[in-house]
PDB file of C-alpha atoms in Angstrom:
ATOM      1  CA  MET A  25      25.083  10.084 183.972  1.00  0.00           C
ATOM      2  CA  GLY A  26      26.879   8.197 187.436  1.00  0.00           C
ATOM      3  CA  PRO A  27      29.992   6.206 187.061  1.00  0.00           C
ATOM      4  CA  ALA A  28      28.485   2.559 186.582  1.00  0.00           C
ATOM      5  CA  THR A  29      26.286   3.906 183.302  1.00  0.00           C
ATOM      6  CA  MET A  30      29.509   5.609 181.737  1.00  0.00           C
ATOM      7  CA  LYS A  31      31.566   2.069 182.141  1.00  0.00           C
ATOM      8  CA  SER A  32      28.476  -0.587 181.068  1.00  0.00           C
ATOM      9  CA  MET A  33      27.599   1.231 177.572  1.00  0.00           C
ATOM     10  CA  LYS A  34      28.914   3.334 174.280  1.00  0.00           C
ATOM     11  CA  PRO A  35      26.522   6.369 175.396  1.00  0.00           C
ATOM     12  CA  GLY A  36      25.540   8.338 171.929  1.00  0.00           C
ATOM     13  CA  VAL A  37      27.698  11.772 170.999  1.00  0.00           C
ATOM     14  CA  LEU A  38      25.691  14.774 169.243  1.00  0.00           C
ATOM     15  CA  VAL A  39      28.067  16.651 167.221  1.00  0.00           C
ATOM     16  CA  VAL A  40      26.970  20.059 166.618  1.00  0.00           C
ATOM     17  CA  MET A  41      28.349  22.304 163.570  1.00  0.00           C
ATOM     18  CA  SER A  42      26.721  25.161 162.797  1.00  0.00           C
ATOM     19  CA  LEU A  43      27.404  27.009 159.282  1.00  0.00           C
ATOM     20  CA  PHE A  44      26.900  30.562 158.166  1.00  0.00           C
ATOM     21  CA  ASN A  45      28.314  31.387 154.706  1.00  0.00           C
ATOM     22  CA  PRO A  46      31.338  28.484 155.152  1.00  0.00           C
ATOM     23  CA  GLY A  47      33.844  27.392 152.501  1.00  0.00           C
ATOM     24  CA  ASP A  48      33.837  24.250 151.129  1.00  0.00           C
ATOM     25  CA  ASP A  49      36.235  22.998 153.590  1.00  0.00           C
ATOM     26  CA  LEU A  50      33.250  22.075 155.628  1.00  0.00           C
ATOM     27  CA  PHE A  51      33.402  18.536 154.250  1.00  0.00           C
ATOM     28  CA  PHE A  52      36.662  17.907 155.251  1.00  0.00           C
ATOM     29  CA  SER A  53      35.365  18.604 158.419  1.00  0.00           C
ATOM     30  CA  ILE A  54      32.347  16.456 158.138  1.00  0.00           C
ATOM     31  CA  ASP A  55      34.263  13.633 156.499  1.00  0.00           C
ATOM     32  CA  SER A  56      36.633  13.511 160.019  1.00  0.00           C
ATOM     33  CA  VAL A  57      33.623  13.247 161.965  1.00  0.00           C
ATOM     34  CA  LEU A  58      32.255  10.595 160.183  1.00  0.00           C
ATOM     35  CA  ALA A  59      35.303   8.436 159.973  1.00  0.00           C
ATOM     36  CA  GLN A  60      35.783   8.512 164.041  1.00  0.00           C
ATOM     37  CA  THR A  61      36.130   4.924 165.383  1.00  0.00           C
ATOM     38  CA  TYR A  62      33.939   5.724 167.847  1.00  0.00           C
ATOM     39  CA  ARG A  63      30.572   4.936 165.812  1.00  0.00           C
ATOM     40  CA  ASN A  64      27.707   5.971 168.241  1.00  0.00           C
ATOM     41  CA  LEU A  65      27.245   9.372 167.258  1.00  0.00           C
ATOM     42  CA  LYS A  66      25.344  11.764 165.108  1.00  0.00           C
ATOM     43  CA  LEU A  67      26.041  14.606 163.517  1.00  0.00           C
ATOM     44  CA  LEU A  68      24.326  17.193 163.327  1.00  0.00           C
ATOM     45  CA  ILE A  69      24.541  20.439 160.364  1.00  0.00           C
ATOM     46  CA  VAL A  70      22.544  23.545 161.695  1.00  0.00           C
ATOM     47  CA  VAL A  71      22.454  25.918 158.450  1.00  0.00           C
ATOM     48  CA  ASP A  72      21.881  29.373 160.118  1.00  0.00           C
ATOM     49  CA  GLY A  73      20.944  31.405 157.320  1.00  0.00           C
ATOM     50  CA  GLN A  74      23.539  32.041 154.079  1.00  0.00           C
ATOM     51  CA  ILE A  75      25.034  29.668 152.668  1.00  0.00           C
ATOM     52  CA  GLU A  76      26.125  29.338 148.938  1.00  0.00           C
ATOM     53  CA  ALA A  77      23.495  27.185 146.310  1.00  0.00           C
ATOM     54  CA  ASN A  78      26.225  25.086 145.051  1.00  0.00           C
ATOM     55  CA  LEU A  79      27.335  24.333 148.948  1.00  0.00           C
ATOM     56  CA  LEU A  80      23.787  23.603 149.986  1.00  0.00           C
ATOM     57  CA  LYS A  81      23.351  21.233 147.060  1.00  0.00           C
ATOM     58  CA  ARG A  82      25.908  19.788 148.354  1.00  0.00           C
ATOM     59  CA  LEU A  83      25.694  19.144 151.725  1.00  0.00           C
ATOM     60  CA  LYS A  84      21.858  18.213 151.055  1.00  0.00           C
ATOM     61  CA  ARG A  85      23.281  15.201 149.103  1.00  0.00           C
ATOM     62  CA  THR A  86      25.677  14.474 151.655  1.00  0.00           C
ATOM     63  CA  ALA A  87      23.134  14.258 154.229  1.00  0.00           C
ATOM     64  CA  ILE A  88      20.791  11.976 152.042  1.00  0.00           C
ATOM     65  CA  GLU A  89      23.760   9.240 151.839  1.00  0.00           C
ATOM     66  CA  ASN A  90      24.845   9.414 155.264  1.00  0.00           C
ATOM     67  CA  LYS A  91      22.370   8.503 158.418  1.00  0.00           C
ATOM     68  CA  LYS A  92      24.415  10.105 160.852  1.00  0.00           C
ATOM     69  CA  ILE A  93      24.002  13.397 159.589  1.00  0.00           C
ATOM     70  CA  ILE A  94      21.188  15.430 160.556  1.00  0.00           C
ATOM     71  CA  LEU A  95      20.694  18.657 158.315  1.00  0.00           C
ATOM     72  CA  ARG A  96      18.472  21.741 160.215  1.00  0.00           C
ATOM     73  CA  MET A  97      18.040  24.404 157.905  1.00  0.00           C
ATOM     74  CA  HIS A  98      16.785  28.114 158.904  1.00  0.00           C
ATOM     75  CA  SER A  99      16.493  30.913 156.702  1.00  0.00           C
ATOM     76  CA  VAL A 100      17.213  33.515 159.097  1.00  0.00           C
ATOM     77  CA  ASN A 101      20.775  33.870 160.902  1.00  0.00           C
ATOM     78  CA  LYS A 102      20.027  33.761 164.564  1.00  0.00           C
ATOM     79  CA  GLY A 103      24.023  33.926 165.339  1.00  0.00           C
ATOM     80  CA  LEU A 104      25.974  30.513 166.855  1.00  0.00           C
ATOM     81  CA  THR A 105      25.137  30.803 170.631  1.00  0.00           C
ATOM     82  CA  ILE A 106      21.579  31.026 169.687  1.00  0.00           C
ATOM     83  CA  ARG A 107      21.537  27.922 167.866  1.00  0.00           C
ATOM     84  CA  LEU A 108      23.851  25.992 170.102  1.00  0.00           C
ATOM     85  CA  ILE A 109      21.422  26.478 172.917  1.00  0.00           C
ATOM     86  CA  GLU A 110      18.782  25.254 171.032  1.00  0.00           C
ATOM     87  CA  GLU A 111      20.336  22.009 169.853  1.00  0.00           C
ATOM     88  CA  VAL A 112      21.875  21.352 173.062  1.00  0.00           C
ATOM     89  CA  GLU A 113      18.364  21.661 174.681  1.00  0.00           C
ATOM     90  CA  ALA A 114      16.569  19.610 172.071  1.00  0.00           C
ATOM     91  CA  ALA A 115      19.261  16.868 172.080  1.00  0.00           C
ATOM     92  CA  SER A 116      18.460  13.545 172.920  1.00  0.00           C
ATOM     93  CA  GLU A 117      21.917  12.461 173.867  1.00  0.00           C
ATOM     94  CA  LYS A 118      23.660  13.893 176.781  1.00  0.00           C
ATOM     95  CA  LEU A 119      27.347  14.148 175.393  1.00  0.00           C
ATOM     96  CA  ILE A 120      27.574  16.794 172.891  1.00  0.00           C
ATOM     97  CA  ALA A 121      31.030  17.488 171.253  1.00  0.00           C
ATOM     98  CA  ARG A 122      31.557  20.736 168.622  1.00  0.00           C
ATOM     99  CA  ILE A 123      33.111  21.144 165.591  1.00  0.00           C
ATOM    100  CA  ASP A 124      33.635  24.087 163.334  1.00  0.00           C
ATOM    101  CA  ALA A 125      33.538  24.353 159.727  1.00  0.00           C
ATOM    102  CA  GLY A 126      37.128  23.782 158.469  1.00  0.00           C
ATOM    103  CA  ASP A 127      38.721  21.925 161.360  1.00  0.00           C
ATOM    104  CA  ILE A 128      39.384  17.947 161.610  1.00  0.00           C
ATOM    105  CA  TRP A 129      39.381  15.714 163.746  1.00  0.00           C
ATOM    106  CA  TYR A 130      41.620  12.626 163.903  1.00  0.00           C
ATOM    107  CA  PRO A 131      40.243   9.378 163.928  1.00  0.00           C
ATOM    108  CA  GLN A 132      40.806   8.423 167.450  1.00  0.00           C
ATOM    109  CA  LYS A 133      39.416  11.690 168.796  1.00  0.00           C
ATOM    110  CA  LEU A 134      35.851  11.052 170.471  1.00  0.00           C
ATOM    111  CA  ASN A 135      37.312   7.396 171.247  1.00  0.00           C
ATOM    112  CA  LYS A 136      39.903   8.807 173.328  1.00  0.00           C
ATOM    113  CA  GLN A 137      37.895  11.209 175.143  1.00  0.00           C
ATOM    114  CA  LEU A 138      35.116   8.909 175.598  1.00  0.00           C
ATOM    115  CA  GLU A 139      37.537   6.435 177.274  1.00  0.00           C
ATOM    116  CA  LYS A 140      38.790   9.512 179.611  1.00  0.00           C
ATOM    117  CA  LEU A 141      35.149  10.193 180.821  1.00  0.00           C
ATOM    118  CA  ARG A 142      34.896   6.226 181.403  1.00  0.00           C
ATOM    119  CA  GLU A 143      37.537   7.024 184.008  1.00  0.00           C
ATOM    120  CA  ASN A 144      36.189   9.892 184.961  1.00  0.00           C
ATOM    121  CA  PRO A 145      32.636  10.285 185.115  1.00  0.00           C
ATOM    122  CA  PHE A 146      32.518  13.197 187.249  1.00  0.00           C
ATOM    123  CA  LEU A 147      34.254  15.353 183.740  1.00  0.00           C
ATOM    124  CA  ILE A 148      32.122  18.177 182.736  1.00  0.00           C
ATOM    125  CA  VAL A 149      34.051  19.529 180.017  1.00  0.00           C
ATOM    126  CA  LEU A 150      36.763  17.387 178.093  1.00  0.00           C
ATOM    127  CA  GLY A 151      39.140  18.956 175.296  1.00  0.00           C
ATOM    128  CA  THR A 152      42.388  17.649 173.598  1.00  0.00           C
ATOM    129  CA  GLN A 153      45.422  19.488 171.612  1.00  0.00           C
ATOM    130  CA  VAL A 154      45.726  20.953 168.837  1.00  0.00           C
ATOM    131  CA  ASN A 155      47.306  21.225 165.709  1.00  0.00           C
ATOM    132  CA  TYR A 156      47.309  24.913 164.265  1.00  0.00           C
ATOM    133  CA  LYS A 157      47.020  24.978 160.512  1.00  0.00           C
ATOM    134  CA  LEU A 158      47.687  27.642 157.942  1.00  0.00           C
ATOM    135  CA  GLY A 159      47.544  27.542 154.154  1.00  0.00           C
ATOM    136  CA  GLY A 160      47.505  23.971 154.464  1.00  0.00           C
ATOM    137  CA  LYS A 161      50.671  23.820 156.366  1.00  0.00           C
ATOM    138  CA  ILE A 162      51.079  22.719 160.542  1.00  0.00           C
ATOM    139  CA  ILE A 163      52.494  25.773 161.959  1.00  0.00           C
ATOM    140  CA  GLY A 164      52.175  25.460 165.797  1.00  0.00           C
ATOM    141  CA  ARG A 165      50.695  23.021 168.528  1.00  0.00           C
ATOM    142  CA  SER A 166      48.864  24.068 171.528  1.00  0.00           C
ATOM    143  CA  HIS A 167      49.896  23.453 175.056  1.00  0.00           C
ATOM    144  CA  PHE A 168      46.810  23.741 176.869  1.00  0.00           C
ATOM    145  CA  PRO A 169      46.943  22.901 180.595  1.00  0.00           C
ATOM    146  CA  GLU A 170      45.751  19.812 181.357  1.00  0.00           C
ATOM    147  CA  LYS A 171      44.192  19.305 184.734  1.00  0.00           C
ATOM    148  CA  LYS A 172      41.696  21.830 186.695  1.00  0.00           C
ATOM    149  CA  ARG A 173      44.418  23.201 188.867  1.00  0.00           C
ATOM    150  CA  GLN A 174      46.151  24.118 185.721  1.00  0.00           C
ATOM    151  CA  ILE A 175      43.344  25.441 183.907  1.00  0.00           C
ATOM    152  CA  ILE A 176      42.346  28.170 186.366  1.00  0.00           C
ATOM    153  CA  ASN A 177      45.669  29.292 186.481  1.00  0.00           C
ATOM    154  CA  SER A 178      45.864  29.616 183.006  1.00  0.00           C
ATOM    155  CA  ALA A 179      42.508  31.231 182.866  1.00  0.00           C
ATOM    156  CA  GLU A 180      43.411  34.106 185.842  1.00  0.00           C
ATOM    157  CA  LYS A 181      46.326  35.352 183.554  1.00  0.00           C
ATOM    158  CA  ASN A 182      43.768  35.213 180.167  1.00  0.00           C
ATOM    159  CA  ARG A 183      45.818  32.601 178.724  1.00  0.00           C
ATOM    160  CA  GLY A 184      43.858  29.837 176.149  1.00  0.00           C
ATOM    161  CA  ILE A 185      42.633  27.031 178.032  1.00  0.00           C
ATOM    162  CA  MET A 186      40.792  24.974 175.276  1.00  0.00           C
ATOM    163  CA  GLU A 187      39.458  24.879 171.856  1.00  0.00           C
ATOM    164  CA  HIS A 188      36.177  24.900 170.740  1.00  0.00           C
ATOM    165  CA  SER A 189      36.593  22.468 168.280  1.00  0.00           C
ATOM    166  CA  THR A 190      38.049  20.014 170.901  1.00  0.00           C
ATOM    167  CA  ILE A 191      35.736  20.013 173.610  1.00  0.00           C
ATOM    168  CA  ILE A 192      32.986  17.329 174.564  1.00  0.00           C
ATOM    169  CA  PHE A 193      30.626  18.047 177.325  1.00  0.00           C
ATOM    170  CA  ASN A 194      28.015  16.853 179.475  1.00  0.00           C
ATOM    171  CA  LYS A 195      24.277  18.825 178.877  1.00  0.00           C
ATOM    172  CA  GLU A 196      22.866  17.260 182.126  1.00  0.00           C
ATOM    173  CA  ASN A 197      25.345  19.704 183.647  1.00  0.00           C
ATOM    174  CA  ILE A 198      25.551  22.505 181.584  1.00  0.00           C
ATOM    175  CA  ASN A 199      24.680  24.431 178.441  1.00  0.00           C
ATOM    176  CA  TYR A 200      25.698  28.122 176.599  1.00  0.00           C
ATOM    177  CA  ARG A 201      24.093  31.338 177.681  1.00  0.00           C
ATOM    178  CA  GLU A 202      22.364  33.324 175.106  1.00  0.00           C
ATOM    179  CA  PHE A 203      24.051  36.661 177.070  1.00  0.00           C
ATOM    180  CA  PHE A 204      27.534  35.486 175.290  1.00  0.00           C
ATOM    181  CA  THR A 205      27.459  36.164 171.709  1.00  0.00           C
ATOM    182  CA  TYR A 206      31.259  35.836 170.614  1.00  0.00           C
ATOM    183  CA  ALA A 207      32.562  34.732 173.920  1.00  0.00           C
ATOM    184  CA  GLN A 208      30.165  31.564 174.411  1.00  0.00           C
ATOM    185  CA  ASP A 209      32.517  28.756 175.046  1.00  0.00           C
ATOM    186  CA  PHE A 210      34.854  30.764 176.839  1.00  0.00           C
ATOM    187  CA  ASP A 211      31.895  31.381 179.638  1.00  0.00           C
ATOM    188  CA  LEU A 212      30.897  27.591 179.281  1.00  0.00           C
ATOM    189  CA  TYR A 213      34.764  26.652 180.201  1.00  0.00           C
ATOM    190  CA  LEU A 214      34.721  29.209 183.182  1.00  0.00           C
ATOM    191  CA  ARG A 215      31.296  27.839 184.591  1.00  0.00           C
ATOM    192  CA  ALA A 216      32.112  24.377 184.610  1.00  0.00           C
ATOM    193  CA  LEU A 217      35.323  24.763 186.535  1.00  0.00           C
ATOM    194  CA  LYS A 218      33.046  25.986 189.337  1.00  0.00           C
ATOM    195  CA  LEU A 219      30.594  23.457 188.469  1.00  0.00           C
ATOM    196  CA  GLY A 220      32.779  20.216 188.522  1.00  0.00           C
ATOM    197  CA  GLU A 221      36.004  18.425 186.643  1.00  0.00           C
ATOM    198  CA  ILE A 222      37.434  19.958 183.380  1.00  0.00           C
ATOM    199  CA  GLU A 223      40.265  18.889 181.700  1.00  0.00           C
ATOM    200  CA  ASN A 224      42.206  18.419 178.643  1.00  0.00           C
ATOM    201  CA  ILE A 225      43.834  15.377 176.833  1.00  0.00           C
ATOM    202  CA  SER A 226      47.585  15.578 176.134  1.00  0.00           C
ATOM    203  CA  GLU A 227      47.228  14.338 172.947  1.00  0.00           C
ATOM    204  CA  THR A 228      46.688  16.330 170.056  1.00  0.00           C
ATOM    205  CA  LEU A 229      43.263  15.214 168.313  1.00  0.00           C
ATOM    206  CA  VAL A 230      42.220  18.153 166.185  1.00  0.00           C
ATOM    207  CA  GLU A 231      43.585  20.373 163.626  1.00  0.00           C
ATOM    208  CA  SER A 232      42.355  23.866 163.756  1.00  0.00           C
ATOM    209  CA  GLN A 233      42.365  26.211 160.442  1.00  0.00           C
ATOM    210  CA  ILE A 234      43.665  29.669 161.452  1.00  0.00           C
TER     211      ILE A 234
END
């Protein structure tokens, strides 16, 4: 996706949420995606095996009521990495955003990121800062490095560089790798550092549950 393309349109974004035995706080996450001021999005919810019956019933009803939601059901659990790879590969949208059940986006989150991508269409992965919540209260804020050089320095010191529920990335440049069962996000960031531009926005645009 070249500079002219990004500046002249509002590209579609596929938001991916993969679920395995989630709690009912997943609906706060869904609501926060649907409340985005950036409207050209779809929310793909992947049920990867186990989910409580009443939650599933409510989830199906929510999907029927909102055309932006795509609900995909799998009876067998294959794990987060496999499901992410499958859905990213199958997506018609080039821009992929992630959110985990229980995390919340602030309304301007995607809009701010798309503005940044229009300014620098060579960005491969873009994150934001995070408010950390415990027991319903905000107990801290992230201070992730913003620019690529700072991100490299933090990665070399084994410090946190991004939060999974904040990122948006271009699938034309990168995807997850099956080998990494648990560290698929960190592997994605490290490869993005070698492939092109990677940054974090200075603003806090996501709440993450501890």
